[in-house]
PDB file of C-alpha atoms in Angstrom:
ATOM      1  CA  MET A   2      16.960  70.798 -12.601  1.00  0.00           C
ATOM      2  CA  GLY A   3      17.379  70.736  -8.807  1.00  0.00           C
ATOM      3  CA  ASP A   4      20.692  70.802  -7.003  1.00  0.00           C
ATOM      4  CA  ASP A   5      20.466  67.080  -6.261  1.00  0.00           C
ATOM      5  CA  GLN A   6      20.136  66.356  -9.997  1.00  0.00           C
ATOM      6  CA  ALA A   7      22.998  68.581 -11.136  1.00  0.00           C
ATOM      7  CA  PHE A   8      25.598  66.853 -13.263  1.00  0.00           C
ATOM      8  CA  ASN A   9      28.906  66.568 -11.435  1.00  0.00           C
ATOM      9  CA  PHE A  10      31.688  66.093 -13.965  1.00  0.00           C
ATOM     10  CA  LEU A  11      34.195  65.145 -11.252  1.00  0.00           C
ATOM     11  CA  ASP A  12      31.994  62.258 -10.131  1.00  0.00           C
ATOM     12  CA  GLU A  13      32.209  60.906 -13.677  1.00  0.00           C
ATOM     13  CA  LEU A  14      36.000  61.229 -13.764  1.00  0.00           C
ATOM     14  CA  ILE A  15      36.876  59.985 -10.276  1.00  0.00           C
ATOM     15  CA  VAL A  16      36.375  56.237 -10.168  1.00  0.00           C
ATOM     16  CA  GLU A  17      36.165  55.965  -6.353  1.00  0.00           C
ATOM     17  CA  HIS A  18      32.680  57.469  -6.497  1.00  0.00           C
ATOM     18  CA  LYS A  19      31.371  54.648  -8.652  1.00  0.00           C
ATOM     19  CA  GLU A  20      30.163  51.325  -7.282  1.00  0.00           C
ATOM     20  CA  THR A  21      31.927  49.047  -9.781  1.00  0.00           C
ATOM     21  CA  PRO A  22      34.808  50.743 -11.626  1.00  0.00           C
ATOM     22  CA  PHE A  23      35.466  48.580 -14.708  1.00  0.00           C
ATOM     23  CA  GLU A  24      36.395  45.554 -12.602  1.00  0.00           C
ATOM     24  CA  GLU A  25      34.097  43.212 -14.455  1.00  0.00           C
ATOM     25  CA  GLU A  26      34.542  44.643 -17.933  1.00  0.00           C
ATOM     26  CA  ILE A  27      37.366  43.716 -20.255  1.00  0.00           C
ATOM     27  CA  ILE A  28      38.734  46.756 -22.044  1.00  0.00           C
ATOM     28  CA  THR A  29      40.129  45.795 -25.412  1.00  0.00           C
ATOM     29  CA  LEU A  30      42.782  47.510 -27.472  1.00  0.00           C
ATOM     30  CA  GLU A  31      40.015  48.507 -29.887  1.00  0.00           C
ATOM     31  CA  ASP A  32      38.149  50.193 -27.003  1.00  0.00           C
ATOM     32  CA  GLN A  33      41.297  52.091 -26.043  1.00  0.00           C
ATOM     33  CA  VAL A  34      41.930  53.218 -29.614  1.00  0.00           C
ATOM     34  CA  ARG A  35      38.312  54.325 -30.083  1.00  0.00           C
ATOM     35  CA  THR A  36      38.364  56.277 -26.807  1.00  0.00           C
ATOM     36  CA  SER A  37      41.677  57.921 -27.682  1.00  0.00           C
ATOM     37  CA  TYR A  38      40.360  58.891 -31.102  1.00  0.00           C
ATOM     38  CA  LEU A  39      37.212  60.441 -29.650  1.00  0.00           C
ATOM     39  CA  LEU A  40      39.133  62.398 -27.019  1.00  0.00           C
ATOM     40  CA  VAL A  41      41.709  63.740 -29.460  1.00  0.00           C
ATOM     41  CA  ASN A  42      39.062  64.594 -32.044  1.00  0.00           C
ATOM     42  CA  THR A  43      36.999  66.467 -29.466  1.00  0.00           C
ATOM     43  CA  LEU A  44      40.008  68.360 -28.119  1.00  0.00           C
ATOM     44  CA  LEU A  45      41.121  69.394 -31.595  1.00  0.00           C
ATOM     45  CA  HIS A  46      37.628  70.638 -32.453  1.00  0.00           C
ATOM     46  CA  LEU A  47      37.511  72.665 -29.237  1.00  0.00           C
ATOM     47  CA  LEU A  48      40.913  74.187 -29.929  1.00  0.00           C
ATOM     48  CA  ILE A  49      39.772  75.191 -33.421  1.00  0.00           C
ATOM     49  CA  GLN A  50      36.464  76.619 -32.152  1.00  0.00           C
ATOM     50  CA  LYS A  51      38.258  78.701 -29.538  1.00  0.00           C
ATOM     51  CA  LYS A  52      40.711  79.880 -32.214  1.00  0.00           C
ATOM     52  CA  ILE A  53      43.661  78.545 -30.235  1.00  0.00           C
ATOM     53  CA  ILE A  54      44.807  76.536 -33.232  1.00  0.00           C
ATOM     54  CA  GLN A  55      44.062  76.814 -36.952  1.00  0.00           C
ATOM     55  CA  PRO A  56      42.747  73.945 -39.126  1.00  0.00           C
ATOM     56  CA  HIS A  57      45.952  73.846 -41.190  1.00  0.00           C
ATOM     57  CA  GLU A  58      47.935  73.374 -37.965  1.00  0.00           C
ATOM     58  CA  VAL A  59      45.735  70.400 -37.090  1.00  0.00           C
ATOM     59  CA  HIS A  60      46.494  68.899 -40.492  1.00  0.00           C
ATOM     60  CA  ASN A  61      50.234  69.287 -39.856  1.00  0.00           C
ATOM     61  CA  LEU A  62      49.927  67.733 -36.397  1.00  0.00           C
ATOM     62  CA  LEU A  63      47.970  64.778 -37.745  1.00  0.00           C
ATOM     63  CA  ARG A  64      50.533  64.238 -40.495  1.00  0.00           C
ATOM     64  CA  GLU A  65      53.346  64.210 -37.889  1.00  0.00           C
ATOM     65  CA  LEU A  66      51.357  61.853 -35.666  1.00  0.00           C
ATOM     66  CA  HIS A  67      50.700  59.481 -38.558  1.00  0.00           C
ATOM     67  CA  GLN A  68      54.401  59.374 -39.409  1.00  0.00           C
ATOM     68  CA  GLU A  69      55.312  58.753 -35.762  1.00  0.00           C
ATOM     69  CA  LEU A  70      52.812  55.898 -35.513  1.00  0.00           C
ATOM     70  CA  ARG A  71      54.160  54.346 -38.710  1.00  0.00           C
ATOM     71  CA  ASN A  72      57.696  54.551 -37.289  1.00  0.00           C
ATOM     72  CA  ARG A  73      56.619  52.897 -34.024  1.00  0.00           C
ATOM     73  CA  ARG A  74      54.400  50.214 -35.551  1.00  0.00           C
ATOM     74  CA  GLY A  75      57.235  47.709 -35.876  1.00  0.00           C
ATOM     75  CA  ARG A  76      58.225  48.154 -32.230  1.00  0.00           C
ATOM     76  CA  TRP A  77      54.699  47.344 -30.995  1.00  0.00           C
ATOM     77  CA  GLU A  78      54.217  44.123 -32.928  1.00  0.00           C
TER      78      GLU A  78
END
């Protein structure tokens, strides 16, 4: 792969570099939830792989998160 074909992660993150940054797309709540899920899932897997966090700690965090979401559900509706 030549230098001109190298993947630049910052170009993917910084919207100014793109020609049309989501202006014509409608992002739904379902899209936001799916994206959040994928990001959190990926981050948790990386933390486990790098031995920064243990699987049982992830379980505890997810249980706390679930309880927090259940507590907030009424406030969002």
